């Protein structure tokens, strides 16, 4: 299996004894698949970063209860057996389900189900399950977890001149939202384009990192992952505008939740984070910051990279500059 630790600095856990693995099997009432028994004997609990894989999440594979001493017993108490007992309190789930991994939320799990051909044994495939919902219908191959997607045949490092045009974010490279990277693969199109979105979008579950600008621009990421890229859109704009900003425009990183400013009944174009050296060139943007509650004495303290930053926009209709400032 391609195990990829989410936190490379974590200390490797000692392997489980065969007696402890057998005790776990007695507790859950089923035999574990061989791949899991072998992995537990090698390391009793580990993490897999599968954010670029089929599950789009990071998983903590559970240990079996280590009875060798009090300290290890305490550290492994929330083991496969304990989580399985909690799951089996949900009466509507398939009989014999066994929890072997959990995500950041204990309610989001990877489970094993009995092998239809050998009901006394668990099958090798994993199934994603959340809360009291039934498992998702598509099995997960344990060997594929943590594996980086291979770039497709259409992969090509593209020049900056080919970047998509974003009406409401005209230069995402200059603003720092898109950066050049010749090694990362976009999880949406599975291609290496040479450009990646530096942040992770909003949306349900763990959202994918390293999206390419093209999958943002054409809405592919929004459709595939339910992704959105804007924080709050301030003011009233047509629904189509709000959707374009939120679903098809790269966002930006702010100290607090991003605020997308509007003017003339439309979303404004985001220019980028700025400091006082830039802000003082635009009296209209200064007025916008002051009207938002920032004191005049604070304006010279604003820096692009510091603890107090301004975010500059420009109206697409009248050319008015707008800005707001926030701090860490």
PDB file of C-alpha atoms in Angstrom:
ATOM      1  CA  UNK A   1       0.000   0.000   0.000  1.00  0.00           C
ATOM      2  CA  UNK A   2       1.097   3.575  -0.680  1.00  0.00           C
ATOM      3  CA  UNK A   3       0.910   4.991   2.846  1.00  0.00           C
ATOM      4  CA  UNK A   4       1.535   8.726   2.907  1.00  0.00           C
ATOM      5  CA  UNK A   5       1.693  10.244   6.373  1.00  0.00           C
ATOM      6  CA  UNK A   6      -0.296  13.448   6.785  1.00  0.00           C
ATOM      7  CA  UNK A   7       2.210  14.653   9.370  1.00  0.00           C
ATOM      8  CA  UNK A   8       5.686  13.417   8.419  1.00  0.00           C
ATOM      9  CA  UNK A   9       7.066  14.365  11.815  1.00  0.00           C
ATOM     10  CA  UNK A  10       4.818  11.933  13.672  1.00  0.00           C
ATOM     11  CA  UNK A  11       6.653   9.182  15.523  1.00  0.00           C
ATOM     12  CA  UNK A  12       6.137   5.737  14.094  1.00  0.00           C
ATOM     13  CA  UNK A  13       3.996   3.543  16.339  1.00  0.00           C
ATOM     14  CA  UNK A  14       5.280   0.063  17.266  1.00  0.00           C
ATOM     15  CA  UNK A  15       3.569  -2.857  15.589  1.00  0.00           C
ATOM     16  CA  UNK A  16       0.751  -4.780  17.256  1.00  0.00           C
ATOM     17  CA  UNK A  17       1.258  -8.291  18.569  1.00  0.00           C
ATOM     18  CA  UNK A  18      -0.577 -11.193  16.959  1.00  0.00           C
ATOM     19  CA  UNK A  19      -2.360 -11.780  20.270  1.00  0.00           C
ATOM     20  CA  UNK A  20      -3.724  -8.211  20.298  1.00  0.00           C
ATOM     21  CA  UNK A  21      -4.834  -8.489  16.664  1.00  0.00           C
ATOM     22  CA  UNK A  22      -6.582 -11.784  17.456  1.00  0.00           C
ATOM     23  CA  UNK A  23      -8.277 -10.207  20.498  1.00  0.00           C
ATOM     24  CA  UNK A  24      -9.610  -7.440  18.275  1.00  0.00           C
ATOM     25  CA  UNK A  25     -11.022 -10.030  15.856  1.00  0.00           C
ATOM     26  CA  UNK A  26     -12.797 -11.775  18.731  1.00  0.00           C
ATOM     27  CA  UNK A  27     -14.285  -8.456  19.866  1.00  0.00           C
ATOM     28  CA  UNK A  28     -15.659  -7.495  16.429  1.00  0.00           C
ATOM     29  CA  UNK A  29     -16.654 -11.088  15.663  1.00  0.00           C
ATOM     30  CA  UNK A  30     -14.917 -11.250  12.273  1.00  0.00           C
ATOM     31  CA  UNK A  31     -11.453 -11.929  10.861  1.00  0.00           C
ATOM     32  CA  UNK A  32      -9.553  -8.914   9.554  1.00  0.00           C
ATOM     33  CA  UNK A  33      -8.322  -8.978   5.937  1.00  0.00           C
ATOM     34  CA  UNK A  34      -4.705  -9.953   5.483  1.00  0.00           C
ATOM     35  CA  UNK A  35      -3.580  -6.511   4.256  1.00  0.00           C
ATOM     36  CA  UNK A  36      -4.824  -4.940   7.505  1.00  0.00           C
ATOM     37  CA  UNK A  37      -3.357  -7.640   9.753  1.00  0.00           C
ATOM     38  CA  UNK A  38       0.036  -7.212   8.096  1.00  0.00           C
ATOM     39  CA  UNK A  39      -0.090  -3.435   8.328  1.00  0.00           C
ATOM     40  CA  UNK A  40      -1.081  -3.485  12.032  1.00  0.00           C
ATOM     41  CA  UNK A  41       1.772  -5.891  12.774  1.00  0.00           C
ATOM     42  CA  UNK A  42       4.115  -3.372  11.141  1.00  0.00           C
ATOM     43  CA  UNK A  43       2.654  -0.204  12.712  1.00  0.00           C
ATOM     44  CA  UNK A  44      -0.263  -0.089  15.134  1.00  0.00           C
ATOM     45  CA  UNK A  45      -2.041   3.054  13.914  1.00  0.00           C
ATOM     46  CA  UNK A  46      -0.954   5.414  11.121  1.00  0.00           C
ATOM     47  CA  UNK A  47      -2.118   8.321   8.971  1.00  0.00           C
ATOM     48  CA  UNK A  48      -2.716   8.548   5.231  1.00  0.00           C
ATOM     49  CA  UNK A  49      -3.030  11.819   3.315  1.00  0.00           C
ATOM     50  CA  UNK A  50      -5.489  11.043   0.517  1.00  0.00           C
ATOM     51  CA  UNK A  51      -6.580  14.606  -0.248  1.00  0.00           C
ATOM     52  CA  UNK A  52      -5.515  14.152  -3.864  1.00  0.00           C
ATOM     53  CA  UNK A  53      -6.949  10.633  -4.083  1.00  0.00           C
ATOM     54  CA  UNK A  54     -10.373   9.062  -4.389  1.00  0.00           C
ATOM     55  CA  UNK A  55     -11.575   9.979  -0.883  1.00  0.00           C
ATOM     56  CA  UNK A  56     -10.295  13.614  -0.853  1.00  0.00           C
ATOM     57  CA  UNK A  57      -9.504  13.370   2.848  1.00  0.00           C
ATOM     58  CA  UNK A  58      -6.858  12.580   5.441  1.00  0.00           C
ATOM     59  CA  UNK A  59      -7.398   9.377   7.433  1.00  0.00           C
ATOM     60  CA  UNK A  60      -6.186   8.124  10.791  1.00  0.00           C
ATOM     61  CA  UNK A  61      -6.084   4.342  10.665  1.00  0.00           C
ATOM     62  CA  UNK A  62      -7.021   2.971  14.057  1.00  0.00           C
ATOM     63  CA  UNK A  63      -4.853   0.677  16.182  1.00  0.00           C
ATOM     64  CA  UNK A  64      -5.893  -2.452  17.987  1.00  0.00           C
ATOM     65  CA  UNK A  65      -5.818  -2.305  21.775  1.00  0.00           C
ATOM     66  CA  UNK A  66      -2.215  -2.777  22.930  1.00  0.00           C
ATOM     67  CA  UNK A  67      -2.236  -4.686  26.234  1.00  0.00           C
ATOM     68  CA  UNK A  68       1.548  -4.783  26.729  1.00  0.00           C
ATOM     69  CA  UNK A  69       1.604  -2.024  29.380  1.00  0.00           C
ATOM     70  CA  UNK A  70      -0.646   0.617  30.928  1.00  0.00           C
ATOM     71  CA  UNK A  71       0.718   3.502  28.848  1.00  0.00           C
ATOM     72  CA  UNK A  72       0.198   1.745  25.499  1.00  0.00           C
ATOM     73  CA  UNK A  73      -3.212   0.497  26.587  1.00  0.00           C
ATOM     74  CA  UNK A  74      -4.278   4.063  27.348  1.00  0.00           C
ATOM     75  CA  UNK A  75      -2.863   5.401  24.079  1.00  0.00           C
ATOM     76  CA  UNK A  76      -4.680   2.774  21.968  1.00  0.00           C
ATOM     77  CA  UNK A  77      -7.950   2.646  23.935  1.00  0.00           C
ATOM     78  CA  UNK A  78     -10.011   4.249  21.135  1.00  0.00           C
ATOM     79  CA  UNK A  79      -9.174   1.382  18.853  1.00  0.00           C
ATOM     80  CA  UNK A  80     -10.902  -0.559  16.079  1.00  0.00           C
ATOM     81  CA  UNK A  81     -13.034  -2.397  18.622  1.00  0.00           C
ATOM     82  CA  UNK A  82     -14.171   0.726  20.476  1.00  0.00           C
ATOM     83  CA  UNK A  83     -15.111   2.655  17.321  1.00  0.00           C
ATOM     84  CA  UNK A  84     -16.861  -0.415  15.903  1.00  0.00           C
ATOM     85  CA  UNK A  85     -19.007  -0.735  19.043  1.00  0.00           C
ATOM     86  CA  UNK A  86     -20.014   2.920  18.701  1.00  0.00           C
ATOM     87  CA  UNK A  87     -20.912   2.429  15.040  1.00  0.00           C
ATOM     88  CA  UNK A  88     -22.990  -0.677  15.685  1.00  0.00           C
ATOM     89  CA  UNK A  89     -25.309   1.347  17.898  1.00  0.00           C
ATOM     90  CA  UNK A  90     -26.681   2.707  14.601  1.00  0.00           C
ATOM     91  CA  UNK A  91     -29.269   0.001  13.914  1.00  0.00           C
ATOM     92  CA  UNK A  92     -29.771   0.667  10.184  1.00  0.00           C
ATOM     93  CA  UNK A  93     -26.173   0.083   9.073  1.00  0.00           C
ATOM     94  CA  UNK A  94     -25.085  -3.199   7.438  1.00  0.00           C
ATOM     95  CA  UNK A  95     -24.591  -6.004   9.930  1.00  0.00           C
ATOM     96  CA  UNK A  96     -20.966  -6.753  10.752  1.00  0.00           C
ATOM     97  CA  UNK A  97     -19.516  -3.367   9.757  1.00  0.00           C
ATOM     98  CA  UNK A  98     -16.095  -2.697  11.316  1.00  0.00           C
ATOM     99  CA  UNK A  99     -14.493   0.760  11.611  1.00  0.00           C
ATOM    100  CA  UNK A 100     -10.813   0.842  10.652  1.00  0.00           C
ATOM    101  CA  UNK A 101     -10.142   4.557  10.016  1.00  0.00           C
ATOM    102  CA  UNK A 102     -11.598   7.979  10.796  1.00  0.00           C
ATOM    103  CA  UNK A 103     -11.151  11.434   9.339  1.00  0.00           C
ATOM    104  CA  UNK A 104     -10.852  14.704  11.298  1.00  0.00           C
ATOM    105  CA  UNK A 105     -14.383  14.010  12.514  1.00  0.00           C
ATOM    106  CA  UNK A 106     -14.893  10.692  14.335  1.00  0.00           C
ATOM    107  CA  UNK A 107     -18.240  10.390  12.523  1.00  0.00           C
ATOM    108  CA  UNK A 108     -16.562  10.204   9.100  1.00  0.00           C
ATOM    109  CA  UNK A 109     -15.125   6.730   8.757  1.00  0.00           C
ATOM    110  CA  UNK A 110     -13.689   4.057   6.527  1.00  0.00           C
ATOM    111  CA  UNK A 111     -15.297   0.707   7.283  1.00  0.00           C
ATOM    112  CA  UNK A 112     -14.937  -2.909   6.286  1.00  0.00           C
ATOM    113  CA  UNK A 113     -17.932  -5.157   5.524  1.00  0.00           C
ATOM    114  CA  UNK A 114     -18.220  -8.958   5.702  1.00  0.00           C
ATOM    115  CA  UNK A 115     -17.136 -10.846   2.588  1.00  0.00           C
ATOM    116  CA  UNK A 116     -20.329 -12.151   0.897  1.00  0.00           C
ATOM    117  CA  UNK A 117     -18.520 -15.394   0.004  1.00  0.00           C
ATOM    118  CA  UNK A 118     -17.056 -15.872   3.513  1.00  0.00           C
ATOM    119  CA  UNK A 119     -19.361 -14.085   5.999  1.00  0.00           C
ATOM    120  CA  UNK A 120     -17.064 -14.883   8.930  1.00  0.00           C
ATOM    121  CA  UNK A 121     -14.316 -12.774   7.331  1.00  0.00           C
ATOM    122  CA  UNK A 122     -14.165  -9.111   6.383  1.00  0.00           C
ATOM    123  CA  UNK A 123     -13.703  -8.195   2.743  1.00  0.00           C
ATOM    124  CA  UNK A 124     -10.569  -6.356   1.629  1.00  0.00           C
ATOM    125  CA  UNK A 125     -12.313  -3.251   0.229  1.00  0.00           C
ATOM    126  CA  UNK A 126     -12.939  -0.125   2.273  1.00  0.00           C
ATOM    127  CA  UNK A 127     -16.201   1.829   2.262  1.00  0.00           C
ATOM    128  CA  UNK A 128     -16.669   5.486   3.170  1.00  0.00           C
ATOM    129  CA  UNK A 129     -19.390   6.125   5.754  1.00  0.00           C
ATOM    130  CA  UNK A 130     -20.525   9.245   7.646  1.00  0.00           C
ATOM    131  CA  UNK A 131     -22.667   9.587  10.780  1.00  0.00           C
ATOM    132  CA  UNK A 132     -25.566   7.159  10.628  1.00  0.00           C
ATOM    133  CA  UNK A 133     -25.771   7.196   6.835  1.00  0.00           C
ATOM    134  CA  UNK A 134     -25.343   4.056   4.770  1.00  0.00           C
ATOM    135  CA  UNK A 135     -21.878   3.520   3.277  1.00  0.00           C
ATOM    136  CA  UNK A 136     -21.217   5.101  -0.098  1.00  0.00           C
ATOM    137  CA  UNK A 137     -21.862   2.586  -2.894  1.00  0.00           C
ATOM    138  CA  UNK A 138     -18.363   2.724  -4.408  1.00  0.00           C
ATOM    139  CA  UNK A 139     -15.617   0.733  -2.635  1.00  0.00           C
ATOM    140  CA  UNK A 140     -12.185   2.204  -1.956  1.00  0.00           C
ATOM    141  CA  UNK A 141      -9.101   0.212  -2.887  1.00  0.00           C
ATOM    142  CA  UNK A 142      -6.806   0.235   0.185  1.00  0.00           C
ATOM    143  CA  UNK A 143      -3.746   0.085  -2.080  1.00  0.00           C
ATOM    144  CA  UNK A 144      -4.785   3.335  -3.806  1.00  0.00           C
ATOM    145  CA  UNK A 145      -5.054   5.435  -0.631  1.00  0.00           C
ATOM    146  CA  UNK A 146      -2.417   8.140  -0.498  1.00  0.00           C
ATOM    147  CA  UNK A 147      -1.371   7.593  -4.095  1.00  0.00           C
ATOM    148  CA  UNK A 148      -0.747  10.785  -6.078  1.00  0.00           C
ATOM    149  CA  UNK A 149      -2.786  10.883  -9.296  1.00  0.00           C
ATOM    150  CA  UNK A 150      -0.771  10.444 -12.456  1.00  0.00           C
ATOM    151  CA  UNK A 151      -1.078  13.331 -14.879  1.00  0.00           C
ATOM    152  CA  UNK A 152      -3.292  12.565 -17.854  1.00  0.00           C
ATOM    153  CA  UNK A 153      -2.188  12.380 -21.437  1.00  0.00           C
ATOM    154  CA  UNK A 154      -3.241  15.997 -21.953  1.00  0.00           C
ATOM    155  CA  UNK A 155      -0.823  17.359 -19.342  1.00  0.00           C
ATOM    156  CA  UNK A 156       1.174  20.335 -20.572  1.00  0.00           C
ATOM    157  CA  UNK A 157       3.020  23.084 -18.752  1.00  0.00           C
ATOM    158  CA  UNK A 158       1.225  26.157 -20.017  1.00  0.00           C
ATOM    159  CA  UNK A 159       2.649  29.685 -20.318  1.00  0.00           C
ATOM    160  CA  UNK A 160       1.221  32.557 -18.309  1.00  0.00           C
ATOM    161  CA  UNK A 161      -0.292  33.993 -21.493  1.00  0.00           C
ATOM    162  CA  UNK A 162      -2.708  31.027 -21.634  1.00  0.00           C
ATOM    163  CA  UNK A 163      -4.152  31.517 -18.154  1.00  0.00           C
ATOM    164  CA  UNK A 164      -7.936  31.906 -18.215  1.00  0.00           C
ATOM    165  CA  UNK A 165      -9.376  35.417 -17.965  1.00  0.00           C
ATOM    166  CA  UNK A 166     -11.213  36.116 -14.716  1.00  0.00           C
ATOM    167  CA  UNK A 167     -13.448  39.165 -15.027  1.00  0.00           C
ATOM    168  CA  UNK A 168     -13.545  39.751 -11.273  1.00  0.00           C
ATOM    169  CA  UNK A 169      -9.920  38.801 -10.550  1.00  0.00           C
ATOM    170  CA  UNK A 170      -7.941  40.078 -13.544  1.00  0.00           C
ATOM    171  CA  UNK A 171      -4.419  39.156 -12.368  1.00  0.00           C
ATOM    172  CA  UNK A 172      -4.520  36.308  -9.814  1.00  0.00           C
ATOM    173  CA  UNK A 173      -0.779  35.714 -10.247  1.00  0.00           C
ATOM    174  CA  UNK A 174       0.091  39.277  -9.195  1.00  0.00           C
ATOM    175  CA  UNK A 175      -2.392  39.101  -6.320  1.00  0.00           C
ATOM    176  CA  UNK A 176      -0.791  35.870  -5.065  1.00  0.00           C
ATOM    177  CA  UNK A 177      -3.836  33.624  -5.529  1.00  0.00           C
ATOM    178  CA  UNK A 178      -2.364  31.606  -8.421  1.00  0.00           C
ATOM    179  CA  UNK A 179       1.265  30.582  -8.504  1.00  0.00           C
ATOM    180  CA  UNK A 180       3.521  28.733 -10.878  1.00  0.00           C
ATOM    181  CA  UNK A 181       4.289  25.130  -9.949  1.00  0.00           C
ATOM    182  CA  UNK A 182       5.613  22.625 -12.454  1.00  0.00           C
ATOM    183  CA  UNK A 183       5.269  19.502 -10.296  1.00  0.00           C
ATOM    184  CA  UNK A 184       1.810  19.456  -8.680  1.00  0.00           C
ATOM    185  CA  UNK A 185      -1.116  17.739 -10.377  1.00  0.00           C
ATOM    186  CA  UNK A 186      -4.600  19.262 -10.328  1.00  0.00           C
ATOM    187  CA  UNK A 187      -6.882  16.792  -8.500  1.00  0.00           C
ATOM    188  CA  UNK A 188      -9.868  17.799 -10.640  1.00  0.00           C
ATOM    189  CA  UNK A 189      -8.532  17.299 -14.185  1.00  0.00           C
ATOM    190  CA  UNK A 190      -5.544  15.164 -13.074  1.00  0.00           C
ATOM    191  CA  UNK A 191      -3.224  17.222 -15.274  1.00  0.00           C
ATOM    192  CA  UNK A 192      -0.038  19.102 -14.571  1.00  0.00           C
ATOM    193  CA  UNK A 193      -0.529  22.558 -16.073  1.00  0.00           C
ATOM    194  CA  UNK A 194       2.232  24.493 -14.300  1.00  0.00           C
ATOM    195  CA  UNK A 195      -0.189  26.668 -12.298  1.00  0.00           C
ATOM    196  CA  UNK A 196      -2.027  26.038  -9.011  1.00  0.00           C
ATOM    197  CA  UNK A 197      -4.475  27.813  -6.740  1.00  0.00           C
ATOM    198  CA  UNK A 198      -2.594  28.542  -3.505  1.00  0.00           C
ATOM    199  CA  UNK A 199      -5.582  28.178  -1.170  1.00  0.00           C
ATOM    200  CA  UNK A 200      -8.226  25.528  -0.612  1.00  0.00           C
ATOM    201  CA  UNK A 201     -11.832  26.381  -1.529  1.00  0.00           C
ATOM    202  CA  UNK A 202     -14.842  26.372   0.732  1.00  0.00           C
ATOM    203  CA  UNK A 203     -17.261  23.472   0.498  1.00  0.00           C
ATOM    204  CA  UNK A 204     -18.485  20.242   2.058  1.00  0.00           C
ATOM    205  CA  UNK A 205     -15.907  17.887   3.531  1.00  0.00           C
ATOM    206  CA  UNK A 206     -12.189  18.249   2.947  1.00  0.00           C
ATOM    207  CA  UNK A 207     -11.721  20.381  -0.171  1.00  0.00           C
ATOM    208  CA  UNK A 208      -8.934  19.589  -2.664  1.00  0.00           C
ATOM    209  CA  UNK A 209      -5.703  21.590  -2.698  1.00  0.00           C
ATOM    210  CA  UNK A 210      -3.703  22.612  -5.793  1.00  0.00           C
ATOM    211  CA  UNK A 211      -6.606  23.143  -8.209  1.00  0.00           C
ATOM    212  CA  UNK A 212      -5.560  24.497 -11.577  1.00  0.00           C
ATOM    213  CA  UNK A 213      -6.970  27.847 -12.800  1.00  0.00           C
ATOM    214  CA  UNK A 214      -8.773  26.184 -15.704  1.00  0.00           C
ATOM    215  CA  UNK A 215     -10.838  23.920 -13.443  1.00  0.00           C
ATOM    216  CA  UNK A 216     -11.844  26.988 -11.452  1.00  0.00           C
ATOM    217  CA  UNK A 217     -12.681  29.089 -14.514  1.00  0.00           C
ATOM    218  CA  UNK A 218     -14.932  26.546 -16.244  1.00  0.00           C
ATOM    219  CA  UNK A 219     -16.718  25.531 -13.040  1.00  0.00           C
ATOM    220  CA  UNK A 220     -15.364  21.956 -13.077  1.00  0.00           C
ATOM    221  CA  UNK A 221     -14.121  22.147  -9.479  1.00  0.00           C
ATOM    222  CA  UNK A 222     -17.394  23.668  -8.286  1.00  0.00           C
ATOM    223  CA  UNK A 223     -19.412  20.917  -9.948  1.00  0.00           C
ATOM    224  CA  UNK A 224     -17.158  18.041  -8.883  1.00  0.00           C
ATOM    225  CA  UNK A 225     -16.496  19.027  -5.265  1.00  0.00           C
ATOM    226  CA  UNK A 226     -19.194  21.605  -4.451  1.00  0.00           C
ATOM    227  CA  UNK A 227     -16.376  24.134  -4.176  1.00  0.00           C
ATOM    228  CA  UNK A 228     -16.819  27.865  -3.725  1.00  0.00           C
ATOM    229  CA  UNK A 229     -14.029  30.431  -3.700  1.00  0.00           C
ATOM    230  CA  UNK A 230     -15.366  33.708  -2.302  1.00  0.00           C
ATOM    231  CA  UNK A 231     -16.062  34.539   1.306  1.00  0.00           C
ATOM    232  CA  UNK A 232     -18.787  37.149   1.746  1.00  0.00           C
ATOM    233  CA  UNK A 233     -20.028  39.115  -1.279  1.00  0.00           C
ATOM    234  CA  UNK A 234     -21.029  42.484   0.112  1.00  0.00           C
ATOM    235  CA  UNK A 235     -23.918  44.339  -1.472  1.00  0.00           C
ATOM    236  CA  UNK A 236     -26.662  43.251  -3.854  1.00  0.00           C
ATOM    237  CA  UNK A 237     -25.576  41.839  -7.229  1.00  0.00           C
ATOM    238  CA  UNK A 238     -27.412  39.714  -9.826  1.00  0.00           C
ATOM    239  CA  UNK A 239     -27.443  35.982  -9.020  1.00  0.00           C
ATOM    240  CA  UNK A 240     -25.334  35.234 -12.100  1.00  0.00           C
ATOM    241  CA  UNK A 241     -22.639  37.606 -10.855  1.00  0.00           C
ATOM    242  CA  UNK A 242     -22.646  36.082  -7.383  1.00  0.00           C
ATOM    243  CA  UNK A 243     -22.310  32.616  -8.907  1.00  0.00           C
ATOM    244  CA  UNK A 244     -19.438  33.669 -11.174  1.00  0.00           C
ATOM    245  CA  UNK A 245     -17.523  35.188  -8.264  1.00  0.00           C
ATOM    246  CA  UNK A 246     -18.213  32.357  -5.858  1.00  0.00           C
ATOM    247  CA  UNK A 247     -17.914  29.358  -8.177  1.00  0.00           C
ATOM    248  CA  UNK A 248     -15.693  30.364 -11.106  1.00  0.00           C
ATOM    249  CA  UNK A 249     -13.269  32.988  -9.755  1.00  0.00           C
ATOM    250  CA  UNK A 250     -10.175  32.326  -7.623  1.00  0.00           C
ATOM    251  CA  UNK A 251     -10.517  33.819  -4.171  1.00  0.00           C
ATOM    252  CA  UNK A 252      -7.816  35.446  -2.098  1.00  0.00           C
ATOM    253  CA  UNK A 253      -6.277  34.887   1.304  1.00  0.00           C
ATOM    254  CA  UNK A 254      -7.155  37.422   4.000  1.00  0.00           C
ATOM    255  CA  UNK A 255      -6.526  37.497   7.735  1.00  0.00           C
ATOM    256  CA  UNK A 256     -10.236  37.005   8.390  1.00  0.00           C
ATOM    257  CA  UNK A 257     -12.994  35.739   6.068  1.00  0.00           C
ATOM    258  CA  UNK A 258     -12.588  37.360   2.656  1.00  0.00           C
ATOM    259  CA  UNK A 259     -15.041  40.116   1.775  1.00  0.00           C
ATOM    260  CA  UNK A 260     -15.723  40.658  -1.916  1.00  0.00           C
ATOM    261  CA  UNK A 261     -16.621  44.318  -2.406  1.00  0.00           C
ATOM    262  CA  UNK A 262     -19.241  45.562  -4.868  1.00  0.00           C
ATOM    263  CA  UNK A 263     -19.982  48.850  -6.663  1.00  0.00           C
ATOM    264  CA  UNK A 264     -22.479  50.076  -9.275  1.00  0.00           C
ATOM    265  CA  UNK A 265     -24.622  46.988  -8.695  1.00  0.00           C
ATOM    266  CA  UNK A 266     -21.824  44.625  -9.710  1.00  0.00           C
ATOM    267  CA  UNK A 267     -18.950  42.794  -8.068  1.00  0.00           C
ATOM    268  CA  UNK A 268     -15.735  44.798  -8.159  1.00  0.00           C
ATOM    269  CA  UNK A 269     -12.498  43.415  -9.565  1.00  0.00           C
ATOM    270  CA  UNK A 270     -10.024  42.271  -6.940  1.00  0.00           C
ATOM    271  CA  UNK A 271      -6.588  43.836  -7.482  1.00  0.00           C
ATOM    272  CA  UNK A 272      -4.717  42.339  -4.541  1.00  0.00           C
ATOM    273  CA  UNK A 273      -3.504  42.830  -0.989  1.00  0.00           C
ATOM    274  CA  UNK A 274      -1.761  46.188  -0.527  1.00  0.00           C
ATOM    275  CA  UNK A 275       0.074  48.257   2.041  1.00  0.00           C
ATOM    276  CA  UNK A 276       0.051  51.984   2.745  1.00  0.00           C
ATOM    277  CA  UNK A 277       2.676  52.562   0.042  1.00  0.00           C
ATOM    278  CA  UNK A 278       0.087  51.548  -2.563  1.00  0.00           C
ATOM    279  CA  UNK A 279      -3.046  52.661  -0.775  1.00  0.00           C
ATOM    280  CA  UNK A 280      -1.925  56.274  -0.506  1.00  0.00           C
ATOM    281  CA  UNK A 281      -2.038  56.503  -4.307  1.00  0.00           C
ATOM    282  CA  UNK A 282      -5.823  55.977  -4.264  1.00  0.00           C
ATOM    283  CA  UNK A 283      -7.740  58.535  -2.156  1.00  0.00           C
ATOM    284  CA  UNK A 284     -11.029  56.823  -3.015  1.00  0.00           C
ATOM    285  CA  UNK A 285      -9.725  53.523  -1.623  1.00  0.00           C
ATOM    286  CA  UNK A 286      -8.490  55.300   1.520  1.00  0.00           C
ATOM    287  CA  UNK A 287     -11.960  56.749   2.009  1.00  0.00           C
ATOM    288  CA  UNK A 288     -13.413  53.271   1.636  1.00  0.00           C
ATOM    289  CA  UNK A 289     -11.114  51.925   4.355  1.00  0.00           C
ATOM    290  CA  UNK A 290     -11.983  54.814   6.671  1.00  0.00           C
ATOM    291  CA  UNK A 291     -15.710  54.369   6.061  1.00  0.00           C
ATOM    292  CA  UNK A 292     -15.295  50.713   6.989  1.00  0.00           C
ATOM    293  CA  UNK A 293     -14.149  51.734  10.482  1.00  0.00           C
ATOM    294  CA  UNK A 294     -10.385  51.994  10.219  1.00  0.00           C
ATOM    295  CA  UNK A 295      -8.948  55.091  11.947  1.00  0.00           C
ATOM    296  CA  UNK A 296      -6.883  57.601   9.982  1.00  0.00           C
ATOM    297  CA  UNK A 297      -3.935  57.169  12.337  1.00  0.00           C
ATOM    298  CA  UNK A 298      -3.896  53.450  11.487  1.00  0.00           C
ATOM    299  CA  UNK A 299      -3.572  53.903   7.717  1.00  0.00           C
ATOM    300  CA  UNK A 300       0.256  54.257   7.691  1.00  0.00           C
ATOM    301  CA  UNK A 301       0.516  50.985   9.644  1.00  0.00           C
ATOM    302  CA  UNK A 302      -1.053  48.965   6.822  1.00  0.00           C
ATOM    303  CA  UNK A 303       1.401  46.645   5.028  1.00  0.00           C
ATOM    304  CA  UNK A 304       0.920  43.998   2.369  1.00  0.00           C
ATOM    305  CA  UNK A 305       2.725  41.283   4.330  1.00  0.00           C
ATOM    306  CA  UNK A 306       2.176  42.490   7.912  1.00  0.00           C
ATOM    307  CA  UNK A 307      -0.418  41.994  10.615  1.00  0.00           C
ATOM    308  CA  UNK A 308      -2.698  44.699   9.176  1.00  0.00           C
ATOM    309  CA  UNK A 309      -3.383  44.432   5.440  1.00  0.00           C
ATOM    310  CA  UNK A 310      -5.685  46.202   2.989  1.00  0.00           C
ATOM    311  CA  UNK A 311      -7.456  44.474   0.093  1.00  0.00           C
ATOM    312  CA  UNK A 312      -7.857  46.619  -3.019  1.00  0.00           C
ATOM    313  CA  UNK A 313     -10.698  46.418  -5.561  1.00  0.00           C
ATOM    314  CA  UNK A 314     -11.725  48.465  -8.609  1.00  0.00           C
ATOM    315  CA  UNK A 315     -15.224  49.040  -9.956  1.00  0.00           C
ATOM    316  CA  UNK A 316     -15.561  47.666 -13.476  1.00  0.00           C
ATOM    317  CA  UNK A 317     -18.033  50.397 -14.453  1.00  0.00           C
ATOM    318  CA  UNK A 318     -16.935  53.745 -13.006  1.00  0.00           C
ATOM    319  CA  UNK A 319     -13.334  52.937 -12.079  1.00  0.00           C
ATOM    320  CA  UNK A 320     -13.730  53.768  -8.382  1.00  0.00           C
ATOM    321  CA  UNK A 321     -11.172  52.085  -6.139  1.00  0.00           C
ATOM    322  CA  UNK A 322     -12.461  50.347  -3.013  1.00  0.00           C
ATOM    323  CA  UNK A 323     -10.673  48.680  -0.159  1.00  0.00           C
ATOM    324  CA  UNK A 324     -11.052  47.302   3.313  1.00  0.00           C
ATOM    325  CA  UNK A 325      -8.457  46.378   5.930  1.00  0.00           C
ATOM    326  CA  UNK A 326      -8.296  43.580   8.457  1.00  0.00           C
ATOM    327  CA  UNK A 327      -5.798  42.254  10.943  1.00  0.00           C
ATOM    328  CA  UNK A 328      -4.708  38.913  12.322  1.00  0.00           C
TER     329      UNK A 328
END
